[in-house]
Amino acid sequence: MKKAVVIGSGIAGLSAAIRLANKGYDVSVYESNSEVGGKLSQLALGKYRFDCGPSLFTMPELFEELFDECKKNFSDYLKYKKLDTITNYFYEDGTRFKSYSSNEKFAQELHRLALIEEKTVIEYLNKSRKSYKLTKHVFLENSLHKMKTFLNLKTLISLIQLYKLPLFGSLNSFNKKKIENPKIVQYFNRFATYNGSNPYKAPSLLSLIPHLEHNIGAFYPTGGMFQIAMSLKKLANDLGVKFEFNCKVTEIIIEGNRAIGINVNSEFIATDAVFSNMDIYQTYKKLLPNLIMPNNVKYEEKSSSGIVFFWGIKKEFKELGLHNIFFASNYEEEFHKIFNEYSISEDPTIYINITSKYSIEDAPLNCENWFVMINAPHNDGTQDWDLMVEKARKNIVHKLNRILKVNIEDFIEVESVLDPRKIEINTSSFGGSLYGSASNSKWAAFLRHKNFSNKVRNLYFCGGSVHPGGGIPLAMLSGKIAVDCLVD
Ligand code: FAD
């Protein structure tokens, strides 16, 4: 039986480990934390439970597919439901609307508020679907660095039709062309943040992202997001994957041009294949000291990070739902600060996730668990994060007080904070960036590191910092693509 070692048990590491075990490999996962999940973790604060990382679950079909491949039923491992109401949106001028899983209902809501014609919304979302369908086979589901991806009919059909895609200009310029109302432009611009990018620089092709939420749907897993990681861990256990927790891998050992093992706790572990789910920059810097870091990794633009306040709130807010957005008045300035000045706007867009709306056990009776997040730059080592966190908290409190007409501090009974420094410490992500590299150029997809090494045999990479990118769905695909690249 061939042996494979997986470094890290983030979503991509789990996706790869399960697929390797399903192929008959003897798989060991080495994880520096005490539990699986990586960025997808949870936190208990007094009587409150919080998901610490991702809060929006899209594309559950990628999980269904994995469990099917392993001849298991996903529903035996995780229950989830499609959301009817996805997100509540708040603007400073008092405009409020909800996004719904029904495109018609959403379009009607925006039309009722005299924001946009129904037809324009439906057309935008149909275009988004088309762009996704044309792109997914080449750019998302397969390696961009293997000939076999390009030598098949599906790819050729996609390539021939590439001219139909929105290929020029930024997402913002595309949205402005399609939509007159600046509030709805801001709404559709926000989807660039789903992979940590700047809508004023990111390519118009990112207009395919709303397809995932609007045309496929947004979902909530019973028990919260952390249960997604738990379901993968259980499947991995059922397939015989071994987990070694609190084990930080310190080096990938190379002999000649082959990866032959890893060093953990000063012990050498021999293996036939090494899969690194560690951030690609950190993998080169810390685990592969004798390899030259490729320039695309060294100089890539990092995705945004975030500052998250976990607040136990001793009050129920009927006007809030599971996902809530309080938009910045000047969206362009917010992204300029993050990506050009590595700082944070005085008026940031605030995202509040409240899982106790669905999982009542996450907060005491008549209370709510607020995950309050703003976008932030990655940690470039020069920022004064203590000061930035303090200022951000003040600005968030003022904005929420203004819009919700409360004194929110009266209701905060427990609190904890996550910032890019801690995200980096907890997961080894470079500078605490959430999604690896940003997609702020149309070449970003081509510049992401491949899922294998062309210098070292038996060495593979998966995770948000390599192809096809970050976020739960792409991390899942990345684990799949890395295993597809495996040369047995
Ligand atoms: P990671 O989650 O980064 O895990 C890597 C693992 O490797 C970690 O467990 C780490 O401990 C381990 N490791 C690293 N180095 C070593 C070593 N040397 N030895 C052993 N183990 C090691 N995505 C969404 O889809 N929707 C969202 O709503 C969303 N919101 C987010 C909000 C926040 C606050 C954060 C932090 C992330 C969010 N994301 C979201 C992004 C998403 O969480 C990530 O893209 C995805 O989880 C990354 O998975 P990954 O497999 O790349 O690895």
Coordinates of C-alpha atoms and ligand atoms in Angstrom, one line a residue:
M1 CA 0.0 0.0 0.0
K2 CA 1.5 3.3 -1.0
K3 CA 1.8 6.0 1.6
A4 CA 0.8 9.7 1.3
V5 CA 1.3 12.5 3.8
V6 CA -0.9 15.6 3.9
I7 CA 0.4 18.7 5.7
G8 CA -2.5 20.5 7.1
S9 CA -6.2 19.7 7.5
G10 CA -7.9 22.8 6.0
I11 CA -10.7 22.1 3.6
A12 CA -8.3 21.4 0.8
G13 CA -6.1 19.1 2.9
L14 CA -9.2 17.1 3.9
S15 CA -10.5 17.0 0.3
A16 CA -7.1 15.6 -0.8
A17 CA -6.7 13.2 2.1
I18 CA -10.1 11.7 1.5
R19 CA -9.5 11.3 -2.2
L20 CA -6.1 9.7 -1.6
A21 CA -7.6 7.2 0.9
N22 CA -10.4 6.5 -1.7
K23 CA -7.7 5.7 -4.2
G24 CA -6.2 3.1 -1.8
Y25 CA -3.4 5.2 -0.3
D26 CA -2.4 4.8 3.4
V27 CA -2.9 8.5 4.4
S28 CA -1.6 10.4 7.4
V29 CA -2.6 14.0 8.0
Y30 CA -0.2 16.2 10.1
E31 CA -1.9 19.2 11.6
S32 CA -0.3 21.8 13.8
N33 CA -3.6 22.7 15.5
S34 CA -5.5 20.4 17.8
E35 CA -8.4 20.0 15.4
V36 CA -9.2 19.9 11.6
G37 CA -10.6 22.8 9.6
G38 CA -7.9 25.4 9.4
K39 CA -9.6 28.8 8.8
L40 CA -12.9 27.0 9.3
S41 CA -12.8 26.8 13.0
Q42 CA -15.1 27.6 16.0
L43 CA -14.9 29.4 19.3
A44 CA -16.8 29.2 22.5
L45 CA -17.2 32.3 24.6
G46 CA -19.2 31.8 27.8
K47 CA -22.6 30.5 26.6
Y48 CA -22.0 31.6 23.0
R49 CA -20.6 29.6 20.1
F50 CA -19.1 31.2 17.0
D51 CA -17.9 30.0 13.6
C52 CA -14.5 31.8 13.3
G53 CA -13.9 31.8 9.5
P54 CA -16.2 31.2 6.6
S55 CA -19.9 31.9 7.2
L56 CA -21.4 31.5 3.7
F57 CA -21.8 28.0 2.4
T58 CA -22.2 27.7 -1.3
M59 CA -21.8 24.8 -3.8
P60 CA -22.7 21.9 -1.5
E61 CA -22.8 19.8 -4.7
L62 CA -19.0 19.7 -4.5
F63 CA -19.4 17.9 -1.1
E64 CA -22.2 15.6 -2.5
E65 CA -19.8 14.7 -5.3
L66 CA -17.0 13.8 -3.0
F67 CA -19.2 11.6 -0.7
D68 CA -20.7 10.0 -3.8
E69 CA -17.2 9.2 -5.1
C70 CA -16.5 7.5 -1.7
K71 CA -19.9 5.6 -1.9
K72 CA -21.3 7.5 1.1
N73 CA -24.3 9.7 1.6
F74 CA -23.4 13.3 2.4
S75 CA -26.7 13.6 4.3
D76 CA -25.6 10.9 6.8
Y77 CA -22.7 13.2 7.7
L78 CA -24.1 16.7 7.4
K79 CA -27.6 18.2 7.1
Y80 CA -28.0 21.6 5.4
K81 CA -30.8 23.7 4.1
K82 CA -31.1 26.3 1.3
L83 CA -31.7 29.8 2.6
D84 CA -34.8 31.6 1.3
T85 CA -33.6 35.0 2.5
I86 CA -29.8 35.2 1.9
T87 CA -28.7 38.6 3.2
N88 CA -30.1 41.8 4.6
Y89 CA -28.5 45.0 3.1
F90 CA -28.3 48.4 4.9
Y91 CA -27.2 51.7 3.4
E92 CA -26.4 54.9 5.3
D93 CA -29.3 56.8 3.6
G94 CA -31.8 54.4 5.1
T95 CA -32.3 52.1 2.1
R96 CA -32.7 48.5 3.1
F97 CA -33.4 45.4 1.1
K98 CA -33.0 41.6 1.3
S99 CA -31.5 39.3 -1.3
Y100 CA -33.5 36.1 -1.8
S101 CA -32.7 32.8 -3.3
S102 CA -35.5 33.4 -5.8
N103 CA -34.1 35.6 -8.5
E104 CA -37.6 36.8 -9.4
K105 CA -38.4 37.7 -5.8
F106 CA -35.1 39.6 -5.5
A107 CA -35.6 41.4 -8.7
Q108 CA -39.2 42.4 -7.6
E109 CA -37.9 43.7 -4.3
L110 CA -35.3 45.9 -6.0
H111 CA -37.9 47.1 -8.4
R112 CA -40.4 47.8 -5.6
L113 CA -37.8 50.1 -4.0
A114 CA -37.4 51.8 -7.4
L115 CA -33.7 50.8 -7.5
I116 CA -33.6 48.9 -10.8
E117 CA -35.8 47.2 -13.5
E118 CA -36.6 43.6 -12.7
K119 CA -35.4 42.6 -16.2
T120 CA -31.9 44.1 -15.7
V121 CA -31.4 41.9 -12.5
I122 CA -32.5 38.7 -14.2
E123 CA -30.4 39.4 -17.3
Y124 CA -27.3 40.1 -15.1
L125 CA -27.8 36.8 -13.2
N126 CA -28.4 34.9 -16.5
K127 CA -25.1 36.3 -17.9
S128 CA -23.4 35.3 -14.6
R129 CA -24.6 31.8 -15.1
K130 CA -23.3 31.7 -18.7
S131 CA -19.9 33.0 -17.7
Y132 CA -19.6 30.4 -14.9
K133 CA -20.6 27.6 -17.2
L134 CA -18.1 28.6 -19.8
T135 CA -15.3 29.0 -17.4
K136 CA -15.6 26.3 -14.8
H137 CA -14.2 23.4 -16.8
V138 CA -11.0 25.1 -17.8
F139 CA -10.3 27.5 -14.9
L140 CA -11.9 25.8 -11.9
E141 CA -12.3 22.1 -12.2
N142 CA -8.9 21.1 -13.7
S143 CA -5.3 21.8 -13.6
L144 CA -4.3 24.8 -15.8
H145 CA -0.9 23.2 -16.1
K146 CA -1.5 19.8 -17.6
M147 CA -1.9 19.2 -21.3
K148 CA -4.7 16.7 -20.7
T149 CA -6.9 19.6 -19.5
F150 CA -6.7 21.2 -23.0
L151 CA -6.8 18.0 -25.0
N152 CA -10.4 17.2 -24.4
L153 CA -13.7 18.1 -26.1
K154 CA -15.2 19.9 -23.1
T155 CA -12.2 22.3 -22.9
L156 CA -12.2 22.9 -26.6
I157 CA -15.9 23.8 -26.6
S158 CA -15.3 26.2 -23.7
L159 CA -12.2 27.8 -25.3
I160 CA -14.0 28.4 -28.6
Q161 CA -16.7 30.3 -26.7
L162 CA -14.4 32.4 -24.6
Y163 CA -15.2 35.4 -26.7
K164 CA -18.6 35.4 -25.1
L165 CA -17.1 36.1 -21.7
P166 CA -16.7 39.6 -20.2
L167 CA -13.0 39.8 -20.6
F168 CA -12.3 43.5 -20.5
G169 CA -12.3 46.1 -17.8
S170 CA -12.8 45.9 -14.1
L171 CA -15.8 44.3 -12.3
N172 CA -16.9 47.8 -11.3
S173 CA -16.8 49.1 -14.9
F174 CA -18.7 46.1 -16.1
N175 CA -21.3 46.6 -13.4
K176 CA -21.6 50.3 -14.2
K177 CA -22.2 49.5 -17.8
K178 CA -25.0 47.0 -17.0
I179 CA -26.6 48.8 -14.1
E180 CA -27.4 52.5 -13.5
N181 CA -28.1 52.6 -9.9
P182 CA -24.9 53.1 -7.8
K183 CA -26.4 51.1 -4.9
I184 CA -26.9 48.0 -7.1
V185 CA -23.5 48.5 -8.6
Q186 CA -22.1 48.4 -5.1
Y187 CA -24.2 45.3 -4.4
F188 CA -22.7 43.4 -7.4
N189 CA -19.2 44.9 -6.8
R190 CA -19.3 43.2 -3.4
F191 CA -18.9 39.8 -4.9
A192 CA -15.2 40.5 -5.6
T193 CA -14.7 40.2 -1.8
Y194 CA -15.8 36.6 -2.1
N195 CA -12.2 35.9 -3.1
G196 CA -10.6 38.8 -1.3
S197 CA -10.3 41.1 -4.3
N198 CA -10.8 44.7 -5.1
P199 CA -13.8 45.2 -7.5
Y200 CA -12.2 48.4 -8.9
K201 CA -9.3 46.3 -10.2
A202 CA -10.6 42.8 -10.4
P203 CA -11.5 41.6 -13.9
S204 CA -15.1 41.8 -15.1
L205 CA -15.1 38.0 -15.3
L206 CA -15.7 38.0 -11.6
S207 CA -19.3 38.8 -12.5
L208 CA -19.7 35.0 -12.6
I209 CA -19.5 34.8 -8.7
P210 CA -23.2 35.9 -8.1
H211 CA -24.2 32.8 -10.0
L212 CA -23.1 30.7 -7.1
E213 CA -25.2 32.5 -4.5
H214 CA -28.1 33.5 -6.7
N215 CA -28.6 30.7 -9.3
I216 CA -27.3 27.8 -7.2
G217 CA -28.1 29.1 -3.8
A218 CA -26.7 29.9 -0.3
F219 CA -27.0 27.2 2.3
Y220 CA -26.8 26.8 6.1
P221 CA -25.3 23.6 7.6
T222 CA -27.1 22.3 10.7
G223 CA -25.0 23.1 13.7
G224 CA -23.0 25.8 11.9
M225 CA -20.2 26.1 9.4
F226 CA -17.7 24.2 11.6
Q227 CA -19.8 21.0 11.0
I228 CA -18.6 21.1 7.4
A229 CA -15.1 20.4 8.5
M230 CA -16.4 17.8 11.0
S231 CA -18.3 16.0 8.2
L232 CA -15.1 15.7 6.2
K233 CA -13.1 14.5 9.2
K234 CA -15.7 11.8 9.9
L235 CA -15.6 10.6 6.2
A236 CA -11.8 10.7 6.4
N237 CA -11.8 8.6 9.6
D238 CA -14.3 6.1 8.0
L239 CA -11.8 5.7 5.1
G240 CA -8.9 5.0 7.4
V241 CA -7.1 8.4 7.2
K242 CA -4.9 8.9 10.3
F243 CA -4.8 12.3 11.9
E244 CA -1.8 13.5 13.9
F245 CA -2.8 16.7 15.7
N246 CA -0.5 19.3 17.4
C247 CA 2.2 18.2 14.9
K248 CA 3.9 21.0 13.0
V249 CA 5.7 19.8 9.9
T250 CA 9.1 21.6 9.8
E251 CA 10.5 20.3 6.5
I252 CA 9.7 18.4 3.3
I253 CA 12.7 16.1 2.7
I254 CA 13.9 15.9 -0.9
E255 CA 16.4 13.4 -2.2
G256 CA 17.6 13.9 -5.7
N257 CA 14.5 15.3 -7.4
R258 CA 12.0 13.3 -5.3
A259 CA 10.1 14.2 -2.1
I260 CA 10.7 11.2 0.2
G261 CA 9.2 12.4 3.5
I262 CA 8.7 15.1 6.0
N263 CA 10.2 16.1 9.4
V264 CA 7.8 16.4 12.3
N265 CA 8.9 16.9 15.9
S266 CA 12.5 16.1 14.8
E267 CA 11.3 12.7 13.4
F268 CA 11.6 11.7 9.8
I269 CA 8.4 10.2 8.3
A270 CA 8.9 8.4 5.0
T271 CA 6.2 8.6 2.3
D272 CA 5.6 8.1 -1.4
A273 CA 3.8 11.4 -1.9
V274 CA 3.6 14.7 0.0
F275 CA 0.6 17.0 -0.3
S276 CA 1.1 20.5 1.3
N277 CA -2.1 22.3 2.3
M278 CA 0.1 24.9 4.0
D279 CA 0.0 28.4 2.3
I280 CA 2.3 28.1 -0.8
Y281 CA 4.5 31.1 0.2
Q282 CA 5.1 29.5 3.7
T283 CA 5.6 26.1 2.2
Y284 CA 8.5 27.4 0.1
K285 CA 9.9 29.6 2.9
K286 CA 9.6 27.2 5.8
L287 CA 9.4 23.6 4.4
L288 CA 11.4 23.8 1.2
P289 CA 14.4 25.9 2.2
N290 CA 16.6 24.5 -0.6
L291 CA 14.2 25.3 -3.4
I292 CA 14.0 28.8 -5.0
M293 CA 10.6 30.4 -4.4
P294 CA 9.0 31.1 -7.8
N295 CA 8.6 34.8 -8.6
N296 CA 4.8 34.4 -9.0
V297 CA 4.6 33.3 -5.4
K298 CA 7.2 35.8 -4.1
Y299 CA 5.6 38.8 -5.7
E300 CA 1.9 37.9 -5.8
E301 CA -0.6 40.5 -4.5
K302 CA -2.1 39.1 -1.4
S303 CA -5.9 38.9 -0.9
S304 CA -7.6 40.9 1.7
S305 CA -7.7 39.8 5.3
G306 CA -10.2 40.7 8.0
I307 CA -10.8 41.9 11.5
V308 CA -13.5 40.0 13.3
F309 CA -15.2 40.9 16.6
F310 CA -17.1 38.1 18.2
W311 CA -19.8 39.7 20.4
G312 CA -22.3 37.9 22.6
I313 CA -25.3 40.2 22.4
K314 CA -27.9 40.2 25.1
K315 CA -30.7 41.3 22.8
E316 CA -32.5 40.0 19.8
F317 CA -32.6 42.2 16.6
K318 CA -35.6 41.3 14.5
E319 CA -34.4 43.4 11.6
L320 CA -31.3 41.2 11.2
G321 CA -30.9 37.8 9.7
L322 CA -28.2 35.2 9.3
H323 CA -26.1 37.4 6.9
N324 CA -26.2 41.2 7.2
I325 CA -24.2 43.9 5.3
F326 CA -23.9 47.5 6.3
F327 CA -22.3 49.2 3.3
A328 CA -19.6 51.8 3.3
S329 CA -20.6 55.2 1.9
N330 CA -17.5 55.3 -0.2
Y331 CA -16.8 51.8 -1.4
E332 CA -13.9 52.7 -3.7
E333 CA -12.1 54.5 -0.9
E334 CA -12.5 51.4 1.3
F335 CA -10.7 49.2 -1.3
H336 CA -8.1 51.9 -2.1
K337 CA -7.1 51.9 1.6
I338 CA -6.9 48.1 1.8
F339 CA -5.0 47.4 -1.3
N340 CA -3.0 50.6 -1.8
E341 CA -2.4 51.9 1.7
Y342 CA -2.7 48.6 3.6
S343 CA -5.0 50.4 6.0
I344 CA -8.7 50.5 6.9
S345 CA -11.3 53.1 6.0
E346 CA -13.0 55.1 8.7
D347 CA -16.3 54.0 7.3
P348 CA -15.8 50.3 6.5
T349 CA -18.5 47.9 5.1
I350 CA -19.6 45.8 8.1
Y351 CA -20.7 42.2 7.7
I352 CA -22.6 40.6 10.6
N353 CA -23.2 36.8 10.7
I354 CA -25.6 35.5 13.4
T355 CA -25.8 31.8 13.4
S356 CA -28.1 31.8 16.4
K357 CA -30.9 32.9 14.0
Y358 CA -30.7 29.2 12.8
S359 CA -28.9 27.3 15.5
I360 CA -30.6 28.6 18.7
E361 CA -28.2 26.7 20.9
D362 CA -25.4 29.1 19.7
A363 CA -26.7 31.8 22.1
P364 CA -28.7 32.0 25.4
L365 CA -32.4 32.7 25.2
N366 CA -33.2 36.2 23.8
C367 CA -29.5 36.7 22.9
E368 CA -27.5 36.5 19.6
N369 CA -24.0 35.6 18.7
W370 CA -22.6 38.3 16.4
F371 CA -19.6 37.7 14.1
V372 CA -18.8 41.2 13.1
M373 CA -16.3 41.4 10.3
I374 CA -14.7 44.2 8.2
N375 CA -12.3 43.7 5.3
A376 CA -8.7 44.6 6.2
P377 CA -5.3 44.4 4.4
H378 CA -3.0 41.5 5.0
N379 CA -0.4 42.0 7.7
D380 CA 2.6 43.5 5.9
G381 CA 4.6 43.7 9.1
T382 CA 4.5 47.5 9.3
Q383 CA 0.9 48.2 10.6
D384 CA 0.1 49.0 14.2
W385 CA -2.7 46.4 14.5
D386 CA -3.6 47.2 18.1
L387 CA -4.3 50.7 17.1
M388 CA -6.1 49.7 13.9
V389 CA -8.3 47.2 15.8
E390 CA -9.2 49.9 18.4
K391 CA -10.1 52.4 15.7
A392 CA -12.1 49.9 13.7
R393 CA -14.1 48.9 16.8
K394 CA -15.0 52.5 17.4
N395 CA -16.0 53.1 13.8
I396 CA -18.1 49.9 13.7
V397 CA -19.9 50.8 16.9
H398 CA -20.7 54.3 15.7
K399 CA -22.0 53.0 12.3
L400 CA -24.2 50.3 13.9
N401 CA -25.5 52.7 16.4
R402 CA -26.3 55.2 13.6
I403 CA -28.1 52.7 11.4
L404 CA -29.8 50.4 14.0
K405 CA -30.5 53.4 16.3
V406 CA -29.2 51.6 19.4
N407 CA -26.3 51.9 21.7
I408 CA -24.8 48.5 20.8
E409 CA -22.2 48.6 23.6
D410 CA -25.0 48.2 26.2
F411 CA -25.6 44.8 24.8
I412 CA -22.1 43.3 24.4
E413 CA -21.7 40.8 27.2
V414 CA -18.7 38.8 25.9
E415 CA -16.1 39.8 23.3
S416 CA -13.1 38.4 21.4
V417 CA -11.2 39.7 18.4
L418 CA -9.5 38.0 15.4
D419 CA -7.1 40.0 13.3
P420 CA -4.7 39.2 10.5
R421 CA -1.8 38.5 12.9
K422 CA -3.9 35.9 14.7
I423 CA -5.1 34.4 11.4
E424 CA -1.5 34.0 10.3
I425 CA -0.5 32.4 13.6
N426 CA -3.6 30.1 13.6
T427 CA -3.3 28.8 10.0
S428 CA 0.1 29.9 8.7
S429 CA -1.6 31.9 6.0
F430 CA 0.9 34.5 4.7
G431 CA 0.1 37.9 6.4
G432 CA -3.3 36.4 7.4
S433 CA -4.7 36.8 3.9
L434 CA -8.0 34.9 3.7
Y435 CA -7.8 33.7 0.1
G436 CA -4.2 33.4 -0.9
S437 CA -3.6 35.8 -3.8
A438 CA -6.0 38.5 -4.8
S439 CA -7.7 38.3 -8.3
N440 CA -6.9 41.9 -9.0
S441 CA -5.7 41.3 -12.5
K442 CA -7.0 39.2 -15.3
W443 CA -3.8 37.2 -15.2
A444 CA -4.3 36.1 -11.6
A445 CA -5.7 32.7 -12.5
F446 CA -2.7 32.0 -14.6
L447 CA -0.2 33.2 -12.0
R448 CA -1.5 31.1 -9.1
H449 CA 0.9 28.3 -8.3
K450 CA 0.2 24.9 -9.9
N451 CA -1.0 21.9 -7.8
F452 CA 2.2 20.0 -8.3
S453 CA 5.9 20.8 -8.4
N454 CA 7.7 20.5 -11.7
K455 CA 11.1 20.5 -10.0
V456 CA 10.3 17.8 -7.4
R457 CA 8.5 14.6 -8.1
N458 CA 5.8 13.3 -5.6
L459 CA 5.2 16.8 -4.3
Y460 CA 1.7 18.4 -4.6
F461 CA 0.0 21.5 -3.4
C462 CA -3.6 22.2 -2.5
G463 CA -5.4 25.1 -0.7
G464 CA -6.7 28.6 -1.2
S465 CA -3.2 29.9 -2.1
V466 CA -2.8 27.7 -5.2
H467 CA -4.9 26.9 -8.2
P468 CA -7.9 27.4 -8.5
G469 CA -7.9 29.8 -5.5
G470 CA -9.6 30.5 -2.1
G471 CA -12.9 30.0 -0.5
I472 CA -14.5 26.7 0.6
P473 CA -15.6 25.6 -2.9
L474 CA -12.3 26.3 -4.6
A475 CA -10.3 24.8 -1.7
M476 CA -12.4 21.6 -2.2
L477 CA -11.6 21.7 -5.9
S478 CA -8.0 22.3 -5.2
G479 CA -7.7 19.1 -3.2
K480 CA -9.4 17.2 -6.0
I481 CA -7.1 18.7 -8.7
A482 CA -4.0 18.0 -6.7
V483 CA -5.0 14.3 -6.4
D484 CA -5.9 14.2 -10.1
C485 CA -2.3 15.4 -10.8
L486 CA -0.8 12.5 -8.7
V487 CA 1.4 10.2 -10.7
D488 CA 1.0 6.8 -9.1
Ligands
FAD1 P1 -6.5 26.6 5.6 O1 -7.9 26.7 6.2 O2 -5.7 27.7 5.5 O3 -5.8 25.4 6.5 C1 -4.4 25.1 6.4 C2 -4.2 24.1 7.5 O4 -2.8 23.7 7.5 C3 -4.4 24.7 8.9 O5 -5.2 23.9 9.7 C4 -3.0 24.9 9.5 O6 -2.9 24.7 10.9 C5 -2.3 23.7 8.8 N1 -0.8 23.9 8.7 C6 -0.2 25.0 8.1 N2 1.1 24.8 8.2 C7 1.3 23.6 8.8 C8 2.5 22.8 9.1 N3 3.7 23.3 8.9 N4 2.3 21.6 9.7 C9 1.1 21.1 10.0 N5 -0.1 21.8 9.7 C10 0.1 23.0 9.1 N6 -14.6 31.2 2.4 C11 -15.8 31.0 2.0 O7 -16.0 30.2 1.1 N7 -16.9 31.7 2.4 C12 -16.8 32.6 3.5 O8 -17.7 33.2 3.9 C13 -15.4 32.9 3.9 N8 -15.2 33.8 4.9 C14 -14.0 33.8 5.6 C15 -13.9 34.6 6.8 C16 -12.7 34.5 7.5 C17 -12.6 35.3 8.8 C18 -11.7 33.6 7.1 C19 -10.4 33.5 8.0 C20 -11.8 32.9 5.9 C21 -12.9 33.0 5.2 N9 -13.1 32.3 4.0 C22 -14.4 32.1 3.4 C23 -11.9 31.6 3.3 C24 -11.9 30.2 3.6 O9 -11.9 29.9 5.0 C25 -10.5 29.6 3.1 O10 -10.3 30.0 1.7 C26 -10.5 28.1 3.1 O11 -11.0 27.6 4.3 C27 -9.0 27.7 3.0 O12 -8.8 26.4 3.2 P2 -7.4 25.7 2.9 O13 -7.6 24.3 2.7 O14 -6.6 26.5 1.9 O15 -6.6 25.8 4.3

